[in-house]
CSV table of C-alpha atoms in Angstrom, one decimal:
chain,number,residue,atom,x,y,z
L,1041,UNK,CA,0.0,0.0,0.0
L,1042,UNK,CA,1.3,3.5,-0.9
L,1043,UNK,CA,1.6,5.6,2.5
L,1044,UNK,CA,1.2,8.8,0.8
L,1045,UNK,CA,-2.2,8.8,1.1
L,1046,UNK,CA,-4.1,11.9,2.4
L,1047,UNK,CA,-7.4,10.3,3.6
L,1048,UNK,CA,-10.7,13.2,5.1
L,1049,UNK,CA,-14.1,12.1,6.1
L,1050,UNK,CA,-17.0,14.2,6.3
L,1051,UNK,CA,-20.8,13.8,7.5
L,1052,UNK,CA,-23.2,14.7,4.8
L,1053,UNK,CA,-26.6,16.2,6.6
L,1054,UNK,CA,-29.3,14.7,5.0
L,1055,UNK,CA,-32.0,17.3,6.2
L,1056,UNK,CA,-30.1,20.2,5.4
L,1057,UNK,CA,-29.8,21.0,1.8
L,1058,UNK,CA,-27.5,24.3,3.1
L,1059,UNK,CA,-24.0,22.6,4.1
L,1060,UNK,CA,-24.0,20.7,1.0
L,1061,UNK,CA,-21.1,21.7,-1.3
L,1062,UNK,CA,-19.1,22.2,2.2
L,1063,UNK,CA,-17.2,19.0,1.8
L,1064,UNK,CA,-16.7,19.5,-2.1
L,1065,UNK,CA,-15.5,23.7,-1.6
L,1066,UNK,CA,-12.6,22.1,0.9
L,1067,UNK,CA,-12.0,19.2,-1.1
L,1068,UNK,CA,-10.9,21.5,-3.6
L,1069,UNK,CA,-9.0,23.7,-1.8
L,1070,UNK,CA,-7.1,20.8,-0.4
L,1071,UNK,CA,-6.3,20.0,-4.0
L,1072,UNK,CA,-5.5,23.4,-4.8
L,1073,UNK,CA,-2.9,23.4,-2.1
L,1074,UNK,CA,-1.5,20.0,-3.3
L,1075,UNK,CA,-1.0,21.7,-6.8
L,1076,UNK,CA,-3.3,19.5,-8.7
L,1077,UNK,CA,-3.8,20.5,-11.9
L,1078,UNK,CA,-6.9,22.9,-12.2
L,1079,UNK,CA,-8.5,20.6,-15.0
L,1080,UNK,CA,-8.5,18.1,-12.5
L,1081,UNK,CA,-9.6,19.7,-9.3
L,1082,UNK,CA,-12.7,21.6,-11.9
L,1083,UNK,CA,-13.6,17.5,-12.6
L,1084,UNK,CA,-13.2,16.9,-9.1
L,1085,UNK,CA,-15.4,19.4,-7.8
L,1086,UNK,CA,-18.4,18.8,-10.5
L,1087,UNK,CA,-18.0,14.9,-9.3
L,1088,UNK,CA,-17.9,15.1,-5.9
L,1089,UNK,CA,-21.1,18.0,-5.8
L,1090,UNK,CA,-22.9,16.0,-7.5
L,1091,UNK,CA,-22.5,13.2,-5.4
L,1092,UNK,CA,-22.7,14.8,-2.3
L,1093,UNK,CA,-26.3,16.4,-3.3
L,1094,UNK,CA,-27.6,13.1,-4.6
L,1095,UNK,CA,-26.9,11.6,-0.8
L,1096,UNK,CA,-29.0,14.8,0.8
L,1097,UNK,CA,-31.6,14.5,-1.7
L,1098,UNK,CA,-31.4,10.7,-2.2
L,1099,UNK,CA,-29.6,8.7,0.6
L,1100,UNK,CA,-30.9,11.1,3.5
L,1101,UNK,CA,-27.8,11.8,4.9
L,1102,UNK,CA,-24.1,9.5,4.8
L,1103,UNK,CA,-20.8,10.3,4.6
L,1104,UNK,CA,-17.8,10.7,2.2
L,1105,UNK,CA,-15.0,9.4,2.6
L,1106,UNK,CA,-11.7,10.7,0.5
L,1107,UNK,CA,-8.5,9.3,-0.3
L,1108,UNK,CA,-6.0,11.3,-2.3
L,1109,UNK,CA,-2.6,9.6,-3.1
L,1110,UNK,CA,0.0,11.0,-6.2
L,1111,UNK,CA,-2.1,9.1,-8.6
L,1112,UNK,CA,-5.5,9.8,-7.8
L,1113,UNK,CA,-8.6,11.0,-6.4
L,1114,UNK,CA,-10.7,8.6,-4.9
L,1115,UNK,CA,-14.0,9.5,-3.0
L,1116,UNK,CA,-17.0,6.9,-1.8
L,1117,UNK,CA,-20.4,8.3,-1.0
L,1118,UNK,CA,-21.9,5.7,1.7
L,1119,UNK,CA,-25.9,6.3,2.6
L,1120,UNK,CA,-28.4,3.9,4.4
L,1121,UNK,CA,-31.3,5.6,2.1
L,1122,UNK,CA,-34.1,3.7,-0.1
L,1123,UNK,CA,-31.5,2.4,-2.8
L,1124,UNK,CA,-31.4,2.6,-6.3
L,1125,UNK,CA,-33.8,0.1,-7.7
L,1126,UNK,CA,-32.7,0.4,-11.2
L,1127,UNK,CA,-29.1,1.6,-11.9
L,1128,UNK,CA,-29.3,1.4,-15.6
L,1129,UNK,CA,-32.2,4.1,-15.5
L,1130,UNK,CA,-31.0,6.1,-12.5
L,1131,UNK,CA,-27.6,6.6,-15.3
L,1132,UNK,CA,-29.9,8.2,-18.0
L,1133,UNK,CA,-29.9,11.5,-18.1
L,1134,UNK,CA,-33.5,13.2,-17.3
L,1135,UNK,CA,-34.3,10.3,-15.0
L,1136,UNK,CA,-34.5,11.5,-12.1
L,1137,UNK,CA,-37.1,11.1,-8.8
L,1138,UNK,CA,-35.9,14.0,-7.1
L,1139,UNK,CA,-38.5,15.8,-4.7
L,1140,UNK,CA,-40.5,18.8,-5.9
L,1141,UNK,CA,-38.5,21.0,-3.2
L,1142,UNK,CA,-35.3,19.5,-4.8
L,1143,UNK,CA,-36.4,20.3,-8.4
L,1144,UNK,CA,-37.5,24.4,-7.0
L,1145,UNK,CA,-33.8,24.6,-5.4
L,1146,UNK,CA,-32.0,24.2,-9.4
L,1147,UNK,CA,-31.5,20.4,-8.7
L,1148,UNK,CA,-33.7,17.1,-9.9
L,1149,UNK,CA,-33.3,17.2,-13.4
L,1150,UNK,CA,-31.8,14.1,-13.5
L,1151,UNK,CA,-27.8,15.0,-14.5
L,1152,UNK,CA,-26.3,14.1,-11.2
L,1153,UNK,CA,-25.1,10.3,-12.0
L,1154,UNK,CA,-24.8,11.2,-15.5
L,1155,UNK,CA,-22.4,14.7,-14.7
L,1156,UNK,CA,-20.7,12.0,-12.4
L,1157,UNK,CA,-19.7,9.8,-14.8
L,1158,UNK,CA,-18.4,12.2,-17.3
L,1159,UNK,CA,-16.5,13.9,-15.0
L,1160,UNK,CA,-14.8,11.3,-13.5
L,1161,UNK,CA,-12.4,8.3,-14.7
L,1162,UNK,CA,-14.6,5.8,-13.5
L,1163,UNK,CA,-17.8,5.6,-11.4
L,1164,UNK,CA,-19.4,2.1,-9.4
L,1165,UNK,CA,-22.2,2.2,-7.9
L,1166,UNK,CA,-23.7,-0.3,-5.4
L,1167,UNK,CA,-26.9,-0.7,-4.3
L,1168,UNK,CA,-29.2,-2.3,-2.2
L,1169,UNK,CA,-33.7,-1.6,-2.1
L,1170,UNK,CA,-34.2,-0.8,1.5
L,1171,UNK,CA,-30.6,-0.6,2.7
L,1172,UNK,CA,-28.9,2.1,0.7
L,1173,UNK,CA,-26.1,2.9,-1.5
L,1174,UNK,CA,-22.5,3.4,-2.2
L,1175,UNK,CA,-21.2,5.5,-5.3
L,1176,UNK,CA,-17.3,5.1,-5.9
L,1177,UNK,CA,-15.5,7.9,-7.4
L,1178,UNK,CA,-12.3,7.7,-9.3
L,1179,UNK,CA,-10.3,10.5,-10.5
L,1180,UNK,CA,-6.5,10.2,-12.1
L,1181,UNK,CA,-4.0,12.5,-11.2
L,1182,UNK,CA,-2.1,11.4,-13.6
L,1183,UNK,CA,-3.4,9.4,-16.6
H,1477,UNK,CA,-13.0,44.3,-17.5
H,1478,UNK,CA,-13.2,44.5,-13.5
H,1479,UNK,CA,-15.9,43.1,-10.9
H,1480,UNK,CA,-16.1,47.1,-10.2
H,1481,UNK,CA,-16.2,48.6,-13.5
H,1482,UNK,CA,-19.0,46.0,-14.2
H,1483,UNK,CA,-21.1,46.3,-11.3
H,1484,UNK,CA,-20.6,50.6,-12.2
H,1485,UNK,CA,-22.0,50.3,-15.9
H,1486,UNK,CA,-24.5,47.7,-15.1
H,1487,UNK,CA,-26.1,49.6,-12.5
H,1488,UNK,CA,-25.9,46.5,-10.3
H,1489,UNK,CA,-26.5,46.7,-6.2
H,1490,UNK,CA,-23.7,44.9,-4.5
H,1491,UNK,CA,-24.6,42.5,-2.4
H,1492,UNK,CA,-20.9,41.6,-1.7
H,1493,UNK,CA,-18.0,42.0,-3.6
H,1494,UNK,CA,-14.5,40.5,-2.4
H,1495,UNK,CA,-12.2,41.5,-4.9
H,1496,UNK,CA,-13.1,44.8,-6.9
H,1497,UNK,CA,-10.3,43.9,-9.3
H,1498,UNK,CA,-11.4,40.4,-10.7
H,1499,UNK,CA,-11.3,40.2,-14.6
H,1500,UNK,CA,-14.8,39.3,-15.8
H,1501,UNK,CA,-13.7,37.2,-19.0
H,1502,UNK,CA,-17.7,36.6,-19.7
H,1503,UNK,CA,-21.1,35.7,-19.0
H,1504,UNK,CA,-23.0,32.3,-18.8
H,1505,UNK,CA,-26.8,32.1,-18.0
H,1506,UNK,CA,-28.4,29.2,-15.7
H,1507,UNK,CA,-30.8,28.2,-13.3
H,1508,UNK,CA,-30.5,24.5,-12.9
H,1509,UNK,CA,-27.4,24.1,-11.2
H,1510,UNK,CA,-26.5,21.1,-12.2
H,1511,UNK,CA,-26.1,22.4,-16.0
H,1512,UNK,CA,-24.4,25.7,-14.3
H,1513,UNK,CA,-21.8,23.0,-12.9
H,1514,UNK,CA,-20.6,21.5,-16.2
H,1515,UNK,CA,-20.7,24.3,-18.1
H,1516,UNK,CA,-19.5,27.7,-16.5
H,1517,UNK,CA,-16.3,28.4,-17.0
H,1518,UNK,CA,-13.6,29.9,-14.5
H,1519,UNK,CA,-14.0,33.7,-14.6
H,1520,UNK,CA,-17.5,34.0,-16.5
H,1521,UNK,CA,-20.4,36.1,-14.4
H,1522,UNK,CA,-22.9,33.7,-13.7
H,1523,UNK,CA,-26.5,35.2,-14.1
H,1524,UNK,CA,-29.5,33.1,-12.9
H,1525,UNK,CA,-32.3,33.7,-11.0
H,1526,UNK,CA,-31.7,31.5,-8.5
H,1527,UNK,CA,-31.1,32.5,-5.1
H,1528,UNK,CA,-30.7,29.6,-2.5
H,1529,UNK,CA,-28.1,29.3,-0.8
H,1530,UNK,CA,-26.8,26.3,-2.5
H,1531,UNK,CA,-25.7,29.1,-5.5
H,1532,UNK,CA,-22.6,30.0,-3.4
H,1533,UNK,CA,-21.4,26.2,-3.2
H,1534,UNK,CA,-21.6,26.3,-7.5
H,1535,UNK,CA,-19.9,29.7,-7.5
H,1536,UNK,CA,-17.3,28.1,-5.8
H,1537,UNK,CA,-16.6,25.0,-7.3
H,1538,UNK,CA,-16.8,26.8,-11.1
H,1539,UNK,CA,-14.4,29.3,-10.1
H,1540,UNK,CA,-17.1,31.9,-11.8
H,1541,UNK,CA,-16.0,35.6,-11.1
H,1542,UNK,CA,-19.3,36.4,-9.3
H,1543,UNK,CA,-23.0,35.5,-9.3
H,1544,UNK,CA,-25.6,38.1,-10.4
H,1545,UNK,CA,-28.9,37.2,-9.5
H,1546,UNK,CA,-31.6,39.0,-11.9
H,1547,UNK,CA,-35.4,39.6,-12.8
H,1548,UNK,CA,-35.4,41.5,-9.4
H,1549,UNK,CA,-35.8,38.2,-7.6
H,1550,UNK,CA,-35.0,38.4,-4.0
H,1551,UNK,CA,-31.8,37.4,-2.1
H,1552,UNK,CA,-32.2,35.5,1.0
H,1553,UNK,CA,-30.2,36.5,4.0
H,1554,UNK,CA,-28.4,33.3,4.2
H,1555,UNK,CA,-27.6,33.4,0.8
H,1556,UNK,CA,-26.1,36.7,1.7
H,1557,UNK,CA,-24.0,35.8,4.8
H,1558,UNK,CA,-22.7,32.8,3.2
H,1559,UNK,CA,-21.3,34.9,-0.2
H,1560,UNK,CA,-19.5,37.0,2.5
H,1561,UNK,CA,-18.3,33.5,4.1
H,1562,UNK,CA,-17.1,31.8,1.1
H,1563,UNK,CA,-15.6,34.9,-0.4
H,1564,UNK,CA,-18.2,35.0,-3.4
H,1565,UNK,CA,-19.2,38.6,-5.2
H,1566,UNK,CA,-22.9,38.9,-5.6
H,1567,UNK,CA,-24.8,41.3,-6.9
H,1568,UNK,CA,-28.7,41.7,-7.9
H,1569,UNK,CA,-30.2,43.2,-11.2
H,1570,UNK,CA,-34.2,44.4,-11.9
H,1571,UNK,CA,-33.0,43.4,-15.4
H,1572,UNK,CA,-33.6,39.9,-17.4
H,1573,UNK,CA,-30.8,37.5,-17.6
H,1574,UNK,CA,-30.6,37.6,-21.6
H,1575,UNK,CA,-30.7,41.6,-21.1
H,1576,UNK,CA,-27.7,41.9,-18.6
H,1577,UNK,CA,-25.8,39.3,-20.6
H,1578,UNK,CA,-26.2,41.3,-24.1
H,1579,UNK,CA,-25.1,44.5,-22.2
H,1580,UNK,CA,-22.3,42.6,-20.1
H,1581,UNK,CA,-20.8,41.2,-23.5
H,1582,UNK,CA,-21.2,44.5,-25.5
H,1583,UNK,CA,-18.9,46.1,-22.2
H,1584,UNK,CA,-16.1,43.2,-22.4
């Protein structure tokens, strides 16, 4: 195992749609500090917003947990929410099942997985009806 | 152009505005802030008509030069208090988003 691995942790509030993008804003100014390239800390930041409002609006509530090492970016969303119950649909873009309050806020339009998984190198998702999900994100520092 | 010399000629209030000096490079229009994310680019004024607070966290993350919230809509307090947190210029126009943008772009 590599040592030089910078690992953070952070709570996501699942009732308050107001401290989302708080883990994401420090996440990049970590990077920024590292000297990441910016094209990589702007992919970072789309990623990692994305997932972080998907577990207030989905997961209700969870946590991220981040591991940066030379060679890349990896964060894991973890939520005990409803699930996904179809993946392959949850992917399309315009699919969403976001609430209406969601949807009046800018958000629910359904480009959250699909933003993910443009923006980042790769994207696995696991998920369990009734038990919640996990959403893997993987972005190379160096490719 | 500068956050200052912009917010002068296009008559905007200031809500807050950290750096005077930032180089507006140009304009992108949004409201779903999930498009905003992708596609507004590092030192463009973001115009929308949003104004939760979660518009401060996209201002962030894009890099944008500063947020103008337009059509007169009204800025909540929080919204407020967290620009002045997170070091993000916002201002507030009467005037339409496609308005503002055509007179931003014929100033840059």
């Amino acid at each position: 195992m590599n040592n030089n691995i910078i690992t953070l942790h952070y709570d996501i509030d699942g009732t308050n749609f107001t401290i989302a993008g708080q883990a994401s804003s420090n996440i990049k100014k970590v990077l920024k500090q590292l000297g990441v390239d910016p094209a990589i800390i702007r992919r970072t930041a789309i990623s990692m917003y994305e997932g972080e409002i998907n577990t207030v609006i989905h997961g209700k509530g969870g946590v991220a947990d981040i591991y940066i090492s030379p060679d890349q970016i990896r964060i894991v969303f973890t939520d005990h929410g409803p699930g996904i119950a179809d993946i392959e649909k949850a992917m399309q873009e315009g699919f969403s099942t976001a609430s209406a309050e969601a949807r009046e806020l800018g958000f629910g339009a359904g480009m959250g997985l699909p933003n993910m998984k443009k923006y980042a190198d790769a994207l696995n998702i696991e998920s369990t009806p009734g038990e919640g999900t996990t959403v893997e994100l993987i972005i190379n520092i160096h490719s | 152009m500068t956050l200052l010399e912009m917010a002068g000629q296009l008559q905007l209030k200031t809500i807050h505005c950290t750096e005077e000096g930032v180089s507006v490079t140009g304009c992108y229009i949004g409201d779903l802030l999930s498009l905003v994310m992708s596609r507004a680019q590092e030192g463009q004024a973001w115009l929308t008509v949003q104004t939760n607070i979660n518009i401060i966290a996209v201002a962030v993350l894009t890099g944008v030069s500063c947020v103008i919230v337009t059509e007169g809509m009204e800025i909540p307090e929080e919204t407020a208090q967290k620009a002045a947190e997170q070091g993000v210029s916002l201002f507030h126009s009467e005037k339409p988003s496609y308005q503002l943008a055509c007179e931003l772009v014929a100033l840059l």
